[in-house]
Tab-separated table of C-alpha atoms and ligand atoms in Angstrom:
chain	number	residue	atom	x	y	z
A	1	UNK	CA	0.000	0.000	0.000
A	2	UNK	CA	1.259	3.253	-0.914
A	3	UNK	CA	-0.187	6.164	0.844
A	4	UNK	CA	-0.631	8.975	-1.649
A	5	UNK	CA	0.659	12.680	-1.197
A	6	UNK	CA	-0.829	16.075	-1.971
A	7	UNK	CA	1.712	18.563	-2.414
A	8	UNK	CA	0.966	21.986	-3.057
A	9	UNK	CA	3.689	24.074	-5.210
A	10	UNK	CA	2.672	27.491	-4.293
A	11	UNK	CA	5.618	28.607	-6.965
A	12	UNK	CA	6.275	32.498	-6.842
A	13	UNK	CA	2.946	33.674	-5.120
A	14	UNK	CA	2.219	34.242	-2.007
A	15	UNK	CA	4.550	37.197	0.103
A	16	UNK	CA	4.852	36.306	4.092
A	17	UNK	CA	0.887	37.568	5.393
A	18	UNK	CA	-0.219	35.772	2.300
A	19	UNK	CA	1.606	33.134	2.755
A	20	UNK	CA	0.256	32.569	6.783
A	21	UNK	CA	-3.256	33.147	6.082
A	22	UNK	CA	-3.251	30.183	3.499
A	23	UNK	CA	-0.795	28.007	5.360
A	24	UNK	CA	-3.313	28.481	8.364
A	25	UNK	CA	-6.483	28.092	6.574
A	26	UNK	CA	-5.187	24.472	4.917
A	27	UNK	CA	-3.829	23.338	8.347
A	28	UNK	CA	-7.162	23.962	10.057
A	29	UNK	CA	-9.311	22.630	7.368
A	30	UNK	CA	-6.310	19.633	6.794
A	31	UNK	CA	-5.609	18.886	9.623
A	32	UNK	CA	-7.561	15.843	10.843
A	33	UNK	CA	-8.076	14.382	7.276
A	34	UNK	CA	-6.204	10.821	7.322
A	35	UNK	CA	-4.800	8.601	4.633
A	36	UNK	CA	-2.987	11.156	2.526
A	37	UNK	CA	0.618	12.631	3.235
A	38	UNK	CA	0.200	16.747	2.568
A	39	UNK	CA	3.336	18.778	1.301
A	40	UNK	CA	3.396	22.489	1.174
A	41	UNK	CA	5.825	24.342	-1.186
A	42	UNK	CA	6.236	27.708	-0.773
A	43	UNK	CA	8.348	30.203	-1.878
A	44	UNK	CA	11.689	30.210	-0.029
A	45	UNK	CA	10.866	33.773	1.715
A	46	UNK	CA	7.706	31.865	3.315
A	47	UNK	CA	9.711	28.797	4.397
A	48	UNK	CA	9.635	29.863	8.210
A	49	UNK	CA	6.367	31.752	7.980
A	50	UNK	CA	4.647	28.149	6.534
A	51	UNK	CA	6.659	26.418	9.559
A	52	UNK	CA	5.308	28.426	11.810
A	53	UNK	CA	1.692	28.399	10.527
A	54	UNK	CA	2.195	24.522	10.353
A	55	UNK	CA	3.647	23.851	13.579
A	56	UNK	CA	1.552	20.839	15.561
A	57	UNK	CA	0.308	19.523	12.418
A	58	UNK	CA	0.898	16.849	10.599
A	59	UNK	CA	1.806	19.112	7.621
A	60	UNK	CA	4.955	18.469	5.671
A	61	UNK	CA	7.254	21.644	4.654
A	62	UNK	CA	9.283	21.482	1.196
A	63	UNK	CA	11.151	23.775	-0.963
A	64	UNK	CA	10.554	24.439	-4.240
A	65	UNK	CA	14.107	24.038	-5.606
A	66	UNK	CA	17.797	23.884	-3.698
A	67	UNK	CA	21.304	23.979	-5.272
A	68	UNK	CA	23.996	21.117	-4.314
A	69	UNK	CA	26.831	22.969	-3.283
A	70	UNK	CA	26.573	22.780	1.192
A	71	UNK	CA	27.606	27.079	1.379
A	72	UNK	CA	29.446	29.231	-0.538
A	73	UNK	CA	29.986	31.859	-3.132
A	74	UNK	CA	26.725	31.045	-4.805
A	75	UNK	CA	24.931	34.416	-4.861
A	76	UNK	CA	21.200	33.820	-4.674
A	77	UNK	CA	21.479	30.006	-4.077
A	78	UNK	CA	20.045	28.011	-1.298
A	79	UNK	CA	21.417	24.696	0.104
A	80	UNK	CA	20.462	21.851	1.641
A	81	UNK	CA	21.194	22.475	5.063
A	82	UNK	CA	19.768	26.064	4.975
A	83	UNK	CA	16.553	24.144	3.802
A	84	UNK	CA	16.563	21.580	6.569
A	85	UNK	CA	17.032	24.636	8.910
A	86	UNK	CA	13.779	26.291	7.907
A	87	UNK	CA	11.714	22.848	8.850
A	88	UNK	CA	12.002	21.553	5.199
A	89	UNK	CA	11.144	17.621	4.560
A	90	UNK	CA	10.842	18.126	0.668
A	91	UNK	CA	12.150	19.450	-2.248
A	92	UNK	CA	10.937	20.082	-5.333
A	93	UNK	CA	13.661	18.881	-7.875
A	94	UNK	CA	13.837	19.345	-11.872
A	95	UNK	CA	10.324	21.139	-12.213
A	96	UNK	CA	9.589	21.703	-15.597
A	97	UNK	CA	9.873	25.730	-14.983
A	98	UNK	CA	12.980	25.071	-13.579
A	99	UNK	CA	14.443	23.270	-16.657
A	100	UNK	CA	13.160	26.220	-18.351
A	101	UNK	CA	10.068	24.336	-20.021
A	102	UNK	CA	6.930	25.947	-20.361
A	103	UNK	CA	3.952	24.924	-21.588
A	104	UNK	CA	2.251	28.317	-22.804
A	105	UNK	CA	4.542	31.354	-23.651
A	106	UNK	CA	5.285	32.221	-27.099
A	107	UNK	CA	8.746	30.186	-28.107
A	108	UNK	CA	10.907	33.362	-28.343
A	109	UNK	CA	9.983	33.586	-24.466
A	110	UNK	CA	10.408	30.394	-23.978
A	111	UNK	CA	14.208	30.020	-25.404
A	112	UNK	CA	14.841	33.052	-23.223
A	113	UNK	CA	13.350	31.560	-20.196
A	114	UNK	CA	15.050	27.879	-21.325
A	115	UNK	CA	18.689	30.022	-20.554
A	116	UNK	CA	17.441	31.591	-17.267
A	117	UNK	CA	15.927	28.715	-15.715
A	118	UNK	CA	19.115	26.154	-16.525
A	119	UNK	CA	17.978	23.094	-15.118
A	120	UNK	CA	19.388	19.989	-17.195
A	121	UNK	CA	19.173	16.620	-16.330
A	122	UNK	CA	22.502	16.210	-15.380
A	123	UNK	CA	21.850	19.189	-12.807
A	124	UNK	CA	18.800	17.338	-11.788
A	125	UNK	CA	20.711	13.976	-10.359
A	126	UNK	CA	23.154	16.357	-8.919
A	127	UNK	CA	20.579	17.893	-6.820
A	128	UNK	CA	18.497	15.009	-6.154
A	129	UNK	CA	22.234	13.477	-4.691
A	130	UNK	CA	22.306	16.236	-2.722
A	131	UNK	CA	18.323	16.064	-1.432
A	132	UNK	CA	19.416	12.739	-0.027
A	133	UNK	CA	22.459	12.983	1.880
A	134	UNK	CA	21.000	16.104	3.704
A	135	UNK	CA	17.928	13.463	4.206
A	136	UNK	CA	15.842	15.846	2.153
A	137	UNK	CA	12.667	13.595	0.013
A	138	UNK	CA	13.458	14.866	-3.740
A	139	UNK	CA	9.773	15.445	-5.329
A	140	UNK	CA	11.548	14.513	-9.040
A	141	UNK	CA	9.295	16.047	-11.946
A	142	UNK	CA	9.662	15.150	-15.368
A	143	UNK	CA	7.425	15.562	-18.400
A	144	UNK	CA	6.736	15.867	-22.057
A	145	UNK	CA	6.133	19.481	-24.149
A	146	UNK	CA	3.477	19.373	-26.471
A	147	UNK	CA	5.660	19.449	-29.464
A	148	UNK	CA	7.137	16.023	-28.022
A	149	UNK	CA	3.821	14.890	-27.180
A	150	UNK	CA	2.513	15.476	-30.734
A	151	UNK	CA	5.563	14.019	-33.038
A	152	UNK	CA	5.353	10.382	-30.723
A	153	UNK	CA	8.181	10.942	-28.170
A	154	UNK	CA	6.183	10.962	-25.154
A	155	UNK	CA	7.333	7.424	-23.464
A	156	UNK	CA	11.333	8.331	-24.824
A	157	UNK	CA	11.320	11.871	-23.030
A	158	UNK	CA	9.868	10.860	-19.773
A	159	UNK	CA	12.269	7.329	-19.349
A	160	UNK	CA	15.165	9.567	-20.410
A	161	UNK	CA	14.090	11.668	-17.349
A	162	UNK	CA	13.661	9.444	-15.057
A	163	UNK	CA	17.202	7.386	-15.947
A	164	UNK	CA	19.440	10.440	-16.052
A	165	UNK	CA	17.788	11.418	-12.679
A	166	UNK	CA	18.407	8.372	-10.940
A	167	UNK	CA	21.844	7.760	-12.766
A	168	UNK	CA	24.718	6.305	-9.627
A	169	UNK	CA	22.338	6.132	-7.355
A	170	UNK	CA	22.046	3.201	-5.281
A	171	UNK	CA	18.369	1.084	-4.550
A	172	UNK	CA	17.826	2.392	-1.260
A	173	UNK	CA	18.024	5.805	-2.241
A	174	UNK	CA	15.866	5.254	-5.165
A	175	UNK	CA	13.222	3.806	-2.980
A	176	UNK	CA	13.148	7.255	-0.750
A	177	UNK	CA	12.441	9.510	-4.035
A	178	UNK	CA	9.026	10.844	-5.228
A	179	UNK	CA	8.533	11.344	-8.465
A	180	UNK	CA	5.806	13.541	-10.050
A	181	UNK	CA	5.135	13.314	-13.697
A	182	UNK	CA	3.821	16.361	-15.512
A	183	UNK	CA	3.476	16.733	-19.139
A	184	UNK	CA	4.453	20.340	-19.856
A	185	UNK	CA	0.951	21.224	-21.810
A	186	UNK	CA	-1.075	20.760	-18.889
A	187	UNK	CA	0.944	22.900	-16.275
A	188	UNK	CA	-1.031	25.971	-15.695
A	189	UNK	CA	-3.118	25.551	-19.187
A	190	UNK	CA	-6.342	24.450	-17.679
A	191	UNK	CA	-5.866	21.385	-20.184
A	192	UNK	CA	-5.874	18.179	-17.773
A	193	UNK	CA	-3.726	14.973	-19.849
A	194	UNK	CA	-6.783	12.313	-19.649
A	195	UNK	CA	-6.099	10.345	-16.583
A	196	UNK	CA	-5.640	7.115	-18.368
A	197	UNK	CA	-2.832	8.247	-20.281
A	198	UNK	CA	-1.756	9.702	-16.814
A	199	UNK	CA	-1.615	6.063	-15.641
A	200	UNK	CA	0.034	4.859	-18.491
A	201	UNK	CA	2.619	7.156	-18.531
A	202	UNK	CA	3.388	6.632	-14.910
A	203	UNK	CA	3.190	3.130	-15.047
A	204	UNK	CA	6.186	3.649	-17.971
A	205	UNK	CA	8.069	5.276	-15.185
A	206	UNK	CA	7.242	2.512	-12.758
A	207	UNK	CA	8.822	0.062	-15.478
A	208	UNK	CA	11.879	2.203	-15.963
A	209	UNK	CA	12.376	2.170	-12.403
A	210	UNK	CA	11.728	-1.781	-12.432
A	211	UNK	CA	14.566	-2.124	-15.041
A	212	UNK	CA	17.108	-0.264	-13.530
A	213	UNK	CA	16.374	-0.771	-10.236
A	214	UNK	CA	14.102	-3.474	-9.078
A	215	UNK	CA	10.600	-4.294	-9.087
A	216	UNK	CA	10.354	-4.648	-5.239
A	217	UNK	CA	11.545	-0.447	-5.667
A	218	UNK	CA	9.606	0.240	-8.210
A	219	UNK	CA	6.714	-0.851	-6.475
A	220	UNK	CA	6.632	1.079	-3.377
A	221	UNK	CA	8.482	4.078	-4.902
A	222	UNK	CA	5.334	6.890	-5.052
A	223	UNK	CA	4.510	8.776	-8.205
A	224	UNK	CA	2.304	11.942	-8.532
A	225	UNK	CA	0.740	13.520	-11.495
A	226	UNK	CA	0.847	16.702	-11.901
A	227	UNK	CA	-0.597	19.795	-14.499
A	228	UNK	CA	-4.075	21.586	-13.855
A	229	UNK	CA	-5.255	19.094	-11.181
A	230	UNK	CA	-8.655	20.467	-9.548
A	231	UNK	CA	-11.434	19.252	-7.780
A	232	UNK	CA	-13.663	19.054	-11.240
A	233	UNK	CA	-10.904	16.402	-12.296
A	234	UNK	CA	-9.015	14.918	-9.093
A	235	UNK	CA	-11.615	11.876	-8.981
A	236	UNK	CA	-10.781	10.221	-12.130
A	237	UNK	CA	-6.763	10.940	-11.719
A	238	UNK	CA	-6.957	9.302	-8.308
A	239	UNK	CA	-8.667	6.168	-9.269
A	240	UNK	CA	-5.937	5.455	-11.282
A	241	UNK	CA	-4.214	2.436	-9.939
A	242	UNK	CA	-0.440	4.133	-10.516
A	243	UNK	CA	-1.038	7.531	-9.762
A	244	UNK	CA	-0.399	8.012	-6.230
A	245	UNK	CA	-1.293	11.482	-5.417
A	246	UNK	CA	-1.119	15.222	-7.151
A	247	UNK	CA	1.341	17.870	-7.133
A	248	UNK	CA	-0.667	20.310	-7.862
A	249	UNK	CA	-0.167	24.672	-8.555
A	250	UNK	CA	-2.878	26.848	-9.434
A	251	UNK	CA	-5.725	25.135	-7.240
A	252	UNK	CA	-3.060	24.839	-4.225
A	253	UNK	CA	-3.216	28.557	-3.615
A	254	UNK	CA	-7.042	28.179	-2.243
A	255	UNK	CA	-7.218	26.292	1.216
A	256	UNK	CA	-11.289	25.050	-0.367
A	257	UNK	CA	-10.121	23.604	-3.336
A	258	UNK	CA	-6.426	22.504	-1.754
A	259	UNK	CA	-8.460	20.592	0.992
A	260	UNK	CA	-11.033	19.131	-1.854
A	261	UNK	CA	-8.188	17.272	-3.324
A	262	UNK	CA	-6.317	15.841	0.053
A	263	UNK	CA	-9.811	14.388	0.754
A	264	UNK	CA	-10.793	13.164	-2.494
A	265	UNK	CA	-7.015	11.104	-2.429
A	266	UNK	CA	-7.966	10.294	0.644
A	267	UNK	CA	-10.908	8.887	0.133
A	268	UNK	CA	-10.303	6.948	-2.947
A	269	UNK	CA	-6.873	5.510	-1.835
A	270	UNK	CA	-8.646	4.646	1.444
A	271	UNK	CA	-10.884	2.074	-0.315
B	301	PGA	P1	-0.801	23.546	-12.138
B	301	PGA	O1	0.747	23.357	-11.793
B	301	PGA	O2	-1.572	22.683	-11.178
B	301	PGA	O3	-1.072	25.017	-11.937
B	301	PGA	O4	-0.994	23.106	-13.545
B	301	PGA	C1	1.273	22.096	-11.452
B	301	PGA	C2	2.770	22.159	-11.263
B	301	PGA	O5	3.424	22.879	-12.026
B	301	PGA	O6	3.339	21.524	-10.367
């Protein structure tokens, strides 16, 4: 049995007030549900704020990215440790924003962005390396764009991912990863991917993980979906038999619809 997770990626919204009235309205309408893990991400200037708010719950803090180096001169980077030391659990590793993939903006943006953001996937496993040994749970995101999507390299993208981001690193440490898979064209589009393809996607990723790991990993290692999860669609994602949970943006920033989906996950995942 694999309990599922609902992690909430606040991204860049939310300054510190903001950031305690919704981190205090989700733990007091969260806070008894049972039977689903909940993960808040917020920006790293609300880290301590969300602690606080969170405090005596059973609430788990992450981060919504982290570099690998322990201190140094890294202007405007955050490590491990400094994570750890704000109450962090989580971290969000290799979102597609981060690897400067976006589903929507026009592609001159988007090759701008794509320079900005520099996640590769080579940056990815160094971070996720990192996660671990400062006992951090990587949340590791991978995905297809549409373009991909459209000319039949869906299942190729995604196990690419998912091997360069576990690459030299050993079972056990595999087994302690989650992994969220979100096609770029559904993050913040509104446009769900129809949860069956979800599952088989997911299921690919279970495979991979089989292959190059083991099954017994593969089998309790949790997967999430991810891109424009809301209550009108949670349902049908969560009676998927691989998807384990949601990570979930745009309907994370309202405690209703945030709580809607940790109960609906519970619910289903219950039974
Ligand atoms: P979304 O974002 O729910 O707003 O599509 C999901 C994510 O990027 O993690």
């Amino acid at each position: 049995m694999r309990t599922p997770i609902m992690a909430g990626n606040w991204k860049m919204n939310c300054d510190n007030p903001q950031a305690e009235q919704l981190a205090s309205a989700i733990a007091e309408q969260a806070g008894d549900i049972e039977g689903c893990e909940v993960i808040i991400c917020p920006p790293f200037t609300a880290l301590t704020t969300v602690a606080d708010a969170l405090s005596g719950t059973d609430i788990a803090l992450g981060a919504q990215n982290m570099f690998w180096e322990e201190k140094g001169a890294y202007t405007g980077e955050i490590s491990g440790p400094m994570l750890r030391s704000c109450g962090c659990e989580y971290v969000i590793i290799g979102h597609s924003e981060r690897r400067g993939r976006f589903g929507s903006p026009d592609e001159d943006f988007t090759a701008e962005l794509q320079k900005v953001f520099g996640d590769t996937d080579a940056s990815v496993n160094r971070k996720i390396k990192a996660a671990l040994s400062y006992d951090l749970t990587p949340i590791v995101c991978g995905g297809e764009l549409l373009a991909e999507r459209q000319t039949g390299q869906t299942d190729t993208v995604v196990k690419g991912q998912v091997e360069a981001a576990i690459e030299g690193l050993s079972a056990d440490q595999v087994s302690r990863i989650v992994f969220a898979y979100e096609p770029v064209w559904a993050i913040g589009t509104g446009e769900v991917c129809e949860a069956d393809e979800a599952n088989r996607v997911i299921r690919l990723i279970r495979q991979t993980l089989a292959e190059a790991v083991s099954e017994e990993v593969a089998a309790q290692v949790r997967i999430l979906y991810g891109g424009s999860v809301k209550p009108a669609n949670v349902r049908g994602l969560m009676e998927q038999s691989e998807i384990d949970g949601g990570l979930v943006g745009g309907a994370a920033l309202q405690a209703d619809s945030f709580c809607e989906l940790i109960e609906v996950a519970a619910e289903i995942k219950r039974n």
